[in-house]
Coordinates of C-alpha atoms and ligand atoms in Angstrom, one line a residue:
M1 CA -18.4 7.3 22.5
T2 CA -17.8 4.1 20.7
F3 CA -16.5 4.5 17.1
Y4 CA -15.9 2.5 14.0
I5 CA -13.9 3.6 10.9
H6 CA -14.8 2.0 7.6
T7 CA -11.8 2.1 5.2
Y8 CA -11.8 1.9 1.4
G9 CA -8.8 2.1 -0.9
C10 CA -5.1 1.8 -0.5
Q11 CA -2.6 1.1 2.3
M12 CA -2.3 4.8 2.7
N13 CA -5.9 5.0 3.8
V14 CA -5.5 2.0 6.1
R15 CA -2.6 3.8 7.7
D16 CA -4.6 7.1 8.0
S17 CA -7.6 5.4 9.6
D18 CA -5.3 3.9 12.2
A19 CA -3.8 7.2 13.0
V20 CA -7.2 8.8 13.4
A21 CA -8.4 5.9 15.5
E22 CA -5.4 6.5 17.8
A23 CA -6.2 10.2 18.1
L24 CA -9.9 9.4 18.9
V25 CA -8.8 6.9 21.6
A26 CA -6.4 9.4 23.0
A27 CA -9.4 11.8 23.2
G28 CA -11.3 9.2 25.3
H29 CA -13.4 7.4 22.8
E30 CA -13.5 3.6 22.4
L31 CA -12.9 1.7 19.2
T32 CA -15.5 -1.0 18.5
A33 CA -15.7 -3.8 15.9
D34 CA -19.5 -3.4 15.8
E35 CA -20.2 -0.9 13.1
N36 CA -24.0 -1.1 13.7
G37 CA -23.6 -0.4 17.3
A38 CA -21.1 2.4 17.0
D39 CA -22.0 6.0 18.2
L40 CA -19.6 7.5 15.7
V41 CA -18.8 6.1 12.2
I42 CA -16.2 7.6 9.9
V43 CA -15.9 6.4 6.3
N44 CA -12.4 6.8 4.9
T45 CA -12.8 7.1 1.1
C46 CA -10.9 6.5 -2.1
S47 CA -11.2 8.6 -5.3
V48 CA -9.0 6.7 -7.7
R49 CA -11.9 5.2 -9.7
A50 CA -15.5 6.3 -10.0
K51 CA -16.7 3.0 -8.6
A52 CA -14.8 3.6 -5.4
E53 CA -16.6 6.9 -4.9
E54 CA -20.0 5.3 -5.7
K55 CA -19.4 2.6 -3.0
A56 CA -18.5 5.2 -0.4
L57 CA -21.5 7.4 -1.2
G58 CA -23.7 4.4 -1.0
K59 CA -22.3 3.4 2.4
L60 CA -22.6 7.0 3.7
G61 CA -26.3 7.1 2.6
L62 CA -27.0 3.9 4.5
L63 CA -25.2 5.1 7.6
C64 CA -27.0 8.4 7.5
A65 CA -30.4 6.7 7.1
S66 CA -29.7 4.9 10.4
K67 CA -29.8 8.4 12.1
R68 CA -33.6 8.4 11.7
E69 CA -33.7 5.9 14.6
R70 CA -30.6 7.2 16.3
P71 CA -30.5 10.9 15.9
R72 CA -27.5 11.4 18.2
R73 CA -25.4 9.1 16.0
I74 CA -22.5 11.0 14.3
I75 CA -21.4 10.1 10.7
G76 CA -18.4 11.6 9.1
V77 CA -16.3 11.2 6.0
M78 CA -12.5 11.6 5.4
G79 CA -10.0 10.7 2.7
C80 CA -9.5 11.4 -1.0
M81 CA -13.2 11.6 -1.9
A82 CA -13.9 14.1 0.9
Q83 CA -11.0 16.2 -0.3
R84 CA -12.0 16.1 -3.9
M85 CA -15.7 16.8 -3.3
G86 CA -15.3 19.4 -0.6
E87 CA -18.6 20.8 0.6
K88 CA -20.4 19.2 -2.3
V89 CA -20.5 15.9 -0.4
F90 CA -23.3 17.4 1.8
E91 CA -25.5 17.8 -1.3
K92 CA -25.1 14.1 -2.0
V93 CA -25.5 13.1 1.7
P94 CA -27.6 15.8 3.3
T95 CA -27.6 14.4 6.8
L96 CA -23.8 13.8 7.0
D97 CA -22.3 15.5 10.1
F98 CA -18.7 16.3 8.9
S99 CA -16.3 15.9 6.1
V100 CA -12.5 16.2 6.5
G101 CA -9.9 16.9 3.8
C102 CA -6.8 14.7 3.4
R103 CA -4.4 16.8 5.4
A104 CA -6.9 17.9 8.1
A105 CA -7.4 14.6 9.9
R106 CA -5.9 16.0 13.1
L107 CA -9.1 18.2 13.5
I108 CA -11.4 15.1 13.8
P109 CA -11.3 14.7 17.6
A110 CA -12.2 18.4 18.1
V111 CA -15.1 18.4 15.7
V112 CA -16.5 15.2 17.2
A113 CA -16.3 16.8 20.7
D114 CA -18.1 19.9 19.4
I115 CA -20.9 17.9 17.7
A116 CA -21.3 15.6 20.7
A117 CA -21.7 18.8 22.9
G118 CA -24.6 19.9 20.8
G119 CA -22.9 22.1 18.2
E120 CA -25.2 22.5 15.2
G121 CA -24.7 22.3 11.5
Q122 CA -22.5 20.4 9.1
R123 CA -18.8 20.9 9.0
W124 CA -16.4 20.8 6.1
L125 CA -12.9 20.8 7.6
T126 CA -9.9 21.4 5.6
T127 CA -6.4 22.9 5.9
D128 CA -3.9 24.0 3.2
I129 CA -3.4 21.0 1.0
S130 CA 0.4 21.3 1.5
D131 CA -0.1 21.2 5.3
H132 CA 2.0 18.3 6.7
D133 CA 0.9 18.3 10.3
V134 CA -1.0 15.0 10.0
P135 CA -1.6 12.4 12.8
H136 CA 1.2 9.8 13.1
G137 CA -0.1 7.7 16.1
H138 CA -0.6 4.0 15.9
L139 CA -3.4 2.1 17.6
N140 CA -3.1 -1.3 15.8
T141 CA 0.4 -2.6 16.4
D142 CA 0.3 -6.1 15.3
L143 CA 3.3 -7.9 13.8
S144 CA 3.3 -5.6 10.8
A145 CA 2.7 -1.8 10.6
F146 CA 2.5 0.9 7.9
V147 CA 4.6 4.0 8.3
T148 CA 4.0 7.0 6.0
V149 CA 7.3 8.5 4.9
L150 CA 6.2 10.6 2.0
L151 CA 2.9 12.5 1.8
G152 CA 1.2 13.5 -1.5
C153 CA 2.5 13.1 -5.0
N154 CA 4.1 15.5 -7.5
R155 CA 4.0 13.3 -10.6
R156 CA 0.6 14.2 -12.1
C157 CA 0.1 11.2 -14.3
S158 CA -2.6 12.2 -16.8
Y159 CA -5.3 9.9 -15.4
C160 CA -4.8 10.3 -11.7
I161 CA -6.7 12.2 -9.1
V162 CA -4.3 11.5 -6.3
P163 CA -2.2 14.7 -6.6
D164 CA -5.4 16.8 -6.3
A165 CA -6.7 14.8 -3.4
R166 CA -3.5 14.3 -1.4
G167 CA -1.6 17.4 -2.3
P168 CA 2.1 17.9 -3.1
E169 CA 4.9 15.7 -1.9
Y170 CA 6.3 16.2 1.6
S171 CA 9.1 13.9 2.9
R172 CA 9.1 13.5 6.6
P173 CA 12.5 14.0 8.4
A174 CA 14.3 10.7 8.7
K175 CA 14.7 11.1 12.5
E176 CA 10.9 11.4 12.9
I177 CA 10.4 8.2 10.9
V178 CA 13.1 6.2 12.7
D179 CA 11.7 7.3 16.1
E180 CA 8.2 6.2 15.0
V181 CA 9.6 2.8 13.9
A182 CA 11.5 2.4 17.2
C183 CA 8.3 3.0 19.2
L184 CA 6.5 0.4 17.0
A185 CA 9.4 -2.1 17.6
A186 CA 9.2 -1.6 21.3
R187 CA 5.4 -2.4 21.1
G188 CA 6.1 -5.7 19.3
V189 CA 6.0 -4.8 15.6
R190 CA 8.5 -6.9 13.6
E191 CA 7.8 -5.7 10.0
V192 CA 7.3 -2.2 8.7
T193 CA 6.1 -1.1 5.3
L194 CA 7.2 2.4 4.4
L195 CA 4.5 4.2 2.4
G196 CA 4.5 6.9 -0.2
Q197 CA 2.7 7.2 -3.6
S198 CA 6.0 7.4 -5.3
V199 CA 8.1 6.4 -2.3
L200 CA 11.5 6.3 -4.1
N201 CA 11.1 10.1 -4.4
Y202 CA 11.7 10.3 -0.7
G203 CA 14.0 13.3 0.1
R204 CA 14.3 14.4 -3.4
Q205 CA 12.0 17.4 -3.2
R206 CA 12.9 18.8 0.1
D207 CA 16.2 18.7 1.7
P208 CA 17.7 17.9 4.0
V209 CA 15.7 15.0 5.4
F210 CA 18.8 13.9 7.3
D211 CA 20.5 16.1 10.0
E212 CA 23.9 15.3 8.5
P213 CA 25.2 14.6 5.0
P214 CA 26.4 11.0 4.4
P215 CA 29.8 10.4 5.9
E216 CA 32.8 10.1 3.5
G217 CA 32.8 6.6 1.9
A218 CA 29.2 5.8 3.1
A219 CA 27.6 2.8 1.4
F220 CA 24.4 4.8 0.8
T221 CA 24.2 8.5 -0.2
E222 CA 20.8 8.7 -1.8
P223 CA 18.0 9.7 0.6
F224 CA 15.7 6.6 0.2
P225 CA 18.5 4.0 0.5
R226 CA 19.9 6.0 3.5
L227 CA 16.4 5.9 5.1
L228 CA 16.3 2.1 4.6
E229 CA 19.7 1.8 6.3
A230 CA 18.6 4.0 9.2
V231 CA 15.4 2.0 9.7
S232 CA 17.3 -1.3 9.5
K233 CA 19.3 -0.3 12.6
V234 CA 16.2 -0.1 14.8
P235 CA 16.5 -3.2 17.2
G236 CA 13.6 -5.7 16.8
I237 CA 12.7 -4.7 13.2
K238 CA 13.2 -8.0 11.2
R239 CA 11.7 -6.9 7.9
I240 CA 11.4 -3.7 5.9
R241 CA 9.1 -3.3 2.9
F242 CA 8.0 -0.2 0.9
T243 CA 5.6 0.8 -1.7
S244 CA 5.1 2.1 -4.4
G245 CA 8.2 2.3 -6.6
H246 CA 8.8 4.2 -9.9
P247 CA 11.5 3.2 -12.4
S248 CA 13.3 6.5 -11.9
G249 CA 14.1 5.5 -8.3
C250 CA 15.5 2.0 -9.2
T251 CA 19.1 3.1 -9.0
E252 CA 22.1 0.9 -8.5
E253 CA 22.1 2.2 -4.9
L254 CA 18.6 1.0 -4.3
A255 CA 19.6 -2.4 -5.9
R256 CA 22.5 -2.6 -3.4
A257 CA 20.2 -1.7 -0.5
F258 CA 18.0 -4.7 -1.5
R259 CA 21.0 -6.9 -1.6
D260 CA 23.1 -5.7 1.4
I261 CA 20.5 -4.7 4.0
P262 CA 19.3 -8.0 5.4
Q263 CA 16.0 -6.6 6.7
V264 CA 15.0 -5.2 3.3
C265 CA 12.6 -7.7 1.7
P266 CA 13.2 -8.8 -1.9
H267 CA 9.9 -7.4 -3.3
L268 CA 9.1 -4.2 -5.1
H269 CA 5.6 -3.0 -6.2
L270 CA 6.6 -1.2 -9.4
P271 CA 3.4 0.0 -11.3
V272 CA 4.0 0.0 -15.1
Q273 CA 0.5 1.0 -16.2
S274 CA 1.1 0.1 -19.9
G275 CA 3.6 -1.6 -22.1
S276 CA 3.0 0.8 -25.1
D277 CA 5.4 3.8 -25.3
R278 CA 2.7 5.8 -27.0
I279 CA 0.3 5.3 -24.1
L280 CA 3.0 5.7 -21.5
K281 CA 3.8 9.1 -23.0
S282 CA 0.2 10.2 -23.0
M283 CA -0.1 9.0 -19.4
R284 CA 3.0 11.2 -18.5
R285 CA 4.7 8.3 -16.7
G286 CA 8.2 9.5 -17.5
Y287 CA 9.6 6.3 -18.9
T288 CA 9.4 4.0 -21.9
A289 CA 8.8 0.2 -21.8
E290 CA 12.5 -0.4 -22.4
Q291 CA 13.5 1.9 -19.6
Y292 CA 11.0 0.2 -17.3
L293 CA 12.4 -3.3 -18.2
A294 CA 16.0 -1.9 -17.7
A295 CA 15.0 -0.8 -14.2
V296 CA 13.7 -4.3 -13.4
E297 CA 16.8 -6.0 -14.8
R298 CA 19.0 -3.6 -12.7
L299 CA 17.4 -4.8 -9.6
R300 CA 17.5 -8.5 -10.7
A301 CA 21.2 -8.2 -11.5
F302 CA 21.8 -7.6 -7.7
V303 CA 18.9 -9.7 -6.3
P304 CA 18.0 -12.4 -8.8
D305 CA 15.1 -13.6 -6.7
I306 CA 13.4 -10.3 -6.2
A307 CA 9.7 -10.4 -6.7
I308 CA 8.2 -7.6 -8.9
T309 CA 4.5 -6.8 -8.8
T310 CA 2.7 -4.1 -10.8
D311 CA -0.4 -2.1 -11.6
I312 CA -1.8 -1.9 -15.2
I313 CA -4.6 0.2 -16.6
V314 CA -6.6 -1.3 -19.5
G315 CA -8.7 0.8 -21.9
Y316 CA -6.9 4.1 -21.4
P317 CA -8.2 6.6 -24.1
G318 CA -6.9 5.6 -27.5
E319 CA -5.5 2.3 -26.4
T320 CA -5.5 0.1 -29.6
E321 CA -5.2 -3.6 -29.9
E322 CA -1.6 -3.0 -30.8
D323 CA -1.0 -1.0 -27.6
F324 CA -2.7 -3.7 -25.6
E325 CA -0.5 -6.4 -27.2
A326 CA 2.6 -4.3 -26.2
T327 CA 1.4 -4.5 -22.6
R328 CA 1.0 -8.3 -22.8
A329 CA 4.5 -8.5 -24.2
L330 CA 5.9 -6.4 -21.4
M331 CA 4.1 -8.5 -18.8
R332 CA 5.8 -11.6 -20.2
A333 CA 9.2 -9.9 -20.4
A334 CA 9.0 -8.5 -16.9
R335 CA 7.7 -11.9 -15.5
F336 CA 5.6 -10.2 -12.8
D337 CA 4.9 -12.1 -9.6
N338 CA 1.5 -10.4 -9.5
S339 CA -0.4 -7.7 -11.3
F340 CA -3.4 -5.5 -10.3
I341 CA -5.4 -4.7 -13.4
F342 CA -7.6 -1.6 -13.4
K343 CA -10.2 -0.5 -16.1
F344 CA -9.6 3.1 -17.0
S345 CA -12.0 5.4 -15.2
P346 CA -12.1 9.1 -16.1
R347 CA -11.5 11.3 -13.1
P348 CA -12.8 14.8 -13.0
G349 CA -10.2 17.5 -13.6
T350 CA -7.5 15.2 -14.9
P351 CA -6.1 15.6 -18.4
A352 CA -7.2 12.0 -19.4
A353 CA -10.8 12.9 -18.5
Q354 CA -10.7 15.5 -21.4
M355 CA -9.8 12.7 -23.9
D356 CA -12.3 10.5 -25.7
D357 CA -13.0 7.5 -23.4
D358 CA -13.2 5.4 -26.6
V359 CA -12.6 1.8 -25.4
S360 CA -16.0 0.3 -24.8
V361 CA -16.9 -1.2 -21.4
A362 CA -17.0 -4.7 -22.9
E363 CA -13.6 -4.3 -24.5
K364 CA -12.1 -3.0 -21.2
E365 CA -13.5 -6.0 -19.5
R366 CA -12.1 -8.4 -22.1
R367 CA -8.6 -6.9 -21.9
N368 CA -8.9 -7.1 -18.1
Q369 CA -9.7 -10.8 -18.3
V370 CA -6.9 -11.5 -20.8
L371 CA -4.3 -9.9 -18.6
L372 CA -5.6 -11.7 -15.5
A373 CA -5.2 -15.0 -17.4
D374 CA -1.8 -14.1 -18.6
Q375 CA -0.8 -13.2 -15.1
D376 CA -2.0 -16.5 -13.8
D377 CA 0.2 -18.3 -16.3
I378 CA 3.2 -16.2 -15.4
G379 CA 2.5 -16.5 -11.7
I380 CA 2.3 -20.3 -11.8
A381 CA 5.5 -20.5 -13.8
N382 CA 7.3 -18.1 -11.3
N383 CA 6.0 -19.9 -8.3
A384 CA 6.9 -23.4 -9.6
L385 CA 10.5 -22.3 -9.6
W386 CA 10.2 -22.2 -5.7
I387 CA 9.4 -25.8 -5.4
G388 CA 12.2 -27.6 -3.6
R389 CA 13.7 -24.4 -2.3
E390 CA 13.6 -22.8 1.2
V391 CA 12.0 -19.5 2.0
E392 CA 12.0 -17.5 5.2
V393 CA 8.4 -16.9 6.5
L394 CA 7.1 -14.6 9.2
A395 CA 4.5 -16.8 10.8
E396 CA 1.2 -14.8 11.0
G397 CA -1.2 -17.5 12.5
P398 CA -3.9 -19.9 11.3
S399 CA -4.8 -19.8 7.6
H400 CA -8.2 -18.3 6.9
R401 CA -9.2 -21.2 4.7
N402 CA -8.0 -24.0 7.0
S403 CA -7.3 -23.1 10.6
A404 CA -5.3 -26.4 11.1
R405 CA -2.6 -24.9 8.9
W406 CA -0.7 -21.7 9.3
A407 CA 0.0 -18.8 6.9
G408 CA 2.8 -16.3 6.6
R409 CA 4.6 -14.3 4.0
C410 CA 8.0 -14.9 2.6
G411 CA 10.4 -12.0 1.8
Q412 CA 8.9 -12.0 -1.8
N413 CA 5.5 -11.2 -0.2
K414 CA 4.0 -14.5 -1.3
I415 CA 1.6 -16.2 1.0
V416 CA 3.1 -19.5 2.3
I417 CA 0.9 -22.2 3.9
F418 CA 2.4 -24.8 6.2
D419 CA 1.7 -27.2 9.1
P420 CA 2.5 -25.4 12.4
P421 CA 5.1 -27.2 14.5
P422 CA 4.2 -27.5 18.2
G423 CA 5.1 -24.3 20.2
I424 CA 5.1 -22.0 17.2
E425 CA 4.1 -18.4 18.0
R426 CA 2.9 -15.5 15.7
G427 CA 6.0 -13.5 14.8
D428 CA 8.4 -16.4 14.6
L429 CA 10.6 -16.6 11.6
V430 CA 10.6 -20.1 10.1
K431 CA 12.3 -21.8 7.2
I432 CA 9.9 -23.6 4.9
E433 CA 10.7 -25.9 2.1
I434 CA 8.2 -25.4 -0.7
G435 CA 6.5 -28.5 -2.0
R436 CA 3.6 -27.2 -4.1
A437 CA 2.5 -23.9 -5.7
N438 CA -0.4 -22.2 -7.3
P439 CA -0.4 -18.8 -9.0
Q440 CA -0.9 -16.9 -5.7
T441 CA 0.3 -19.2 -3.0
L442 CA 3.1 -21.5 -2.0
F443 CA 2.7 -24.6 0.2
G444 CA 5.5 -26.2 2.2
E445 CA 6.9 -27.9 5.3
V446 CA 8.8 -26.3 8.2
R447 CA 12.5 -27.2 7.9
G448 CA 13.8 -25.1 10.8
A449 CA 13.6 -21.9 12.6
L450 CA 15.8 -18.9 12.5
M451 CA 18.2 -17.7 15.3
G452 CA 17.3 -17.1 18.9
S453 CA 16.7 -18.8 22.2
R454 CA 13.4 -20.5 22.1
L455 CA 13.4 -24.3 21.5
L456 CA 10.9 -25.6 19.1
P457 CA 10.5 -29.2 18.0
V458 CA 10.7 -29.5 14.2
G459 CA 10.4 -32.9 12.6
G460 CA 11.6 -34.6 15.8
T461 CA 14.6 -32.5 16.4
M462 CA 14.9 -29.4 18.5
V463 CA 16.0 -26.2 16.8
G464 CA 16.6 -22.7 18.2
L465 CA 13.9 -20.1 17.5
P466 CA 14.3 -16.4 18.2
K467 CA 12.3 -14.9 21.0
M468 CA 11.5 -11.6 19.3
Ligands
LIG1 N1 1.2 6.0 -6.6 C1 1.1 4.7 -7.1 C2 1.9 4.7 -8.4 O1 1.5 5.3 -9.3 O2 2.9 4.0 -8.4 C3 -0.3 4.2 -7.3 C4 -1.4 5.1 -6.9 S1 -3.1 4.6 -7.3 C5 -3.8 4.8 -5.8 C6 -3.1 2.9 -7.6 C7 -3.4 2.5 -9.0 O3 -4.7 2.9 -9.4 C8 -2.5 3.1 -10.0 O4 -1.2 2.5 -10.1 C9 -3.3 2.9 -11.3 O5 -3.0 1.6 -11.9 C10 -4.7 2.9 -10.8 N2 -5.4 4.1 -11.2 C11 -5.1 5.4 -10.9 N3 -6.0 6.2 -11.6 C12 -6.8 5.5 -12.3 C13 -7.9 5.7 -13.2 N4 -8.3 7.0 -13.4 N5 -8.5 4.7 -13.8 C14 -8.1 3.4 -13.5 N6 -7.1 3.1 -12.7 C15 -6.4 4.1 -12.1
LIG2 FE1 -1.1 9.0 -9.3 FE2 1.0 8.9 -10.8 FE3 1.2 10.0 -8.4 FE4 0.8 7.3 -8.7 S1 2.6 8.5 -9.3 S2 -0.3 8.7 -7.3 S3 -0.5 7.2 -10.5 S4 0.0 10.8 -10.1

């Protein structure tokens, strides 16, 4: 069969979709880019906000309607909404063929084979929510790949559905992760992003994740910095990123890992959610605004240029104008490089859904717009500081907006646009001098290339470029 996977939500879902795609290809199916023509379509869903679920249900409804003309077409759903709704999803989408819980994705090829062979009836497939036998294959091995290191979440923030949908934390053994990264590197991947909902918790719940304790005098003794060090030793991996952070994991050792492991990129996504201690307490985030800022400063003391990005929720129950102003003040103090702003959405079964959702829709929208404008101001001021400086960019290829120019990301994860010198290839690391900036993007000129054997003319001179 040809198949297509439609993915909503976070990087974790992108990663899971790719692992399922690999398992389906291994079972003899063929991935297609043509959703309308596909014999099998799976929708990978998000539950974090009500809107995300509404979108997924709408999509499933349309896909299932197409079965009237093509009765042999198979439509399935996976991901957080599938886990949260369980069999109830069949009441909403009566002609859906199967629904698979978050930790049961490995069952998909078998259920598809059964349905294709004429097996009757709808299937709700689930395993124990603490099961950790999930697919880890990769189909899409472009320059950059996601690698899940920590499944689930144990934090139980008051507003969040993720712990119910994705289950408790499980840290994969370090060796398994390093082997997976080595396979990716051998297939041409140059950058890995290590994924976990609260990724700095890696190895804290379940030990040991390493076969041996750290040797006497080791530079890194905490599990996550040790994992970064182990991954950095994989030949061919030029860049390591990870997401998402939590202030409790921003230790001095993590700061040293950022500074001393060259492959670790100077960027951390560190969701703050609010700048008001009263709201942070009600959210059960486990830190105050002051502790959050202290974590940011600890990292900046070691890596002054580190980029910090964040998530913020506006209109959480009981959020007053004063609480909101505290969030604005924290944004200014933290000088975020980017912020993702979300309007509070009550999620069934979470403690915050029992509270009075008392900030009006219009006020949530207003606060959202105010923070977006604040972030633009902070972003332009931050990015202006890069003008005249050099950044190292992993060349990704022609820019979407103007194919004559190329785009890539610098270590700080900012998009950098530049004129490609003759002979440049995707995956080359180039030095760019920044000449112009807007809140989201830097623009510059190639000033050289990094390391290696390939010769590339830059500004009339020949410079060495790595053959990676
Ligand atoms: N695990 C990550 C963390 O907390 O660091 C983020 C997980 S969640 C998929 C991504 C973001 O969605 C959160 O950081 C939060 O800002 C937002 N979010 C989660 N639950 C929400 C809710 N009920 N309403 C609005 N936004 C929400
Ligand atoms: Fe949700 Fe909090 Fe876990 Fe993030 S850390 S996934 S917001 S419970």
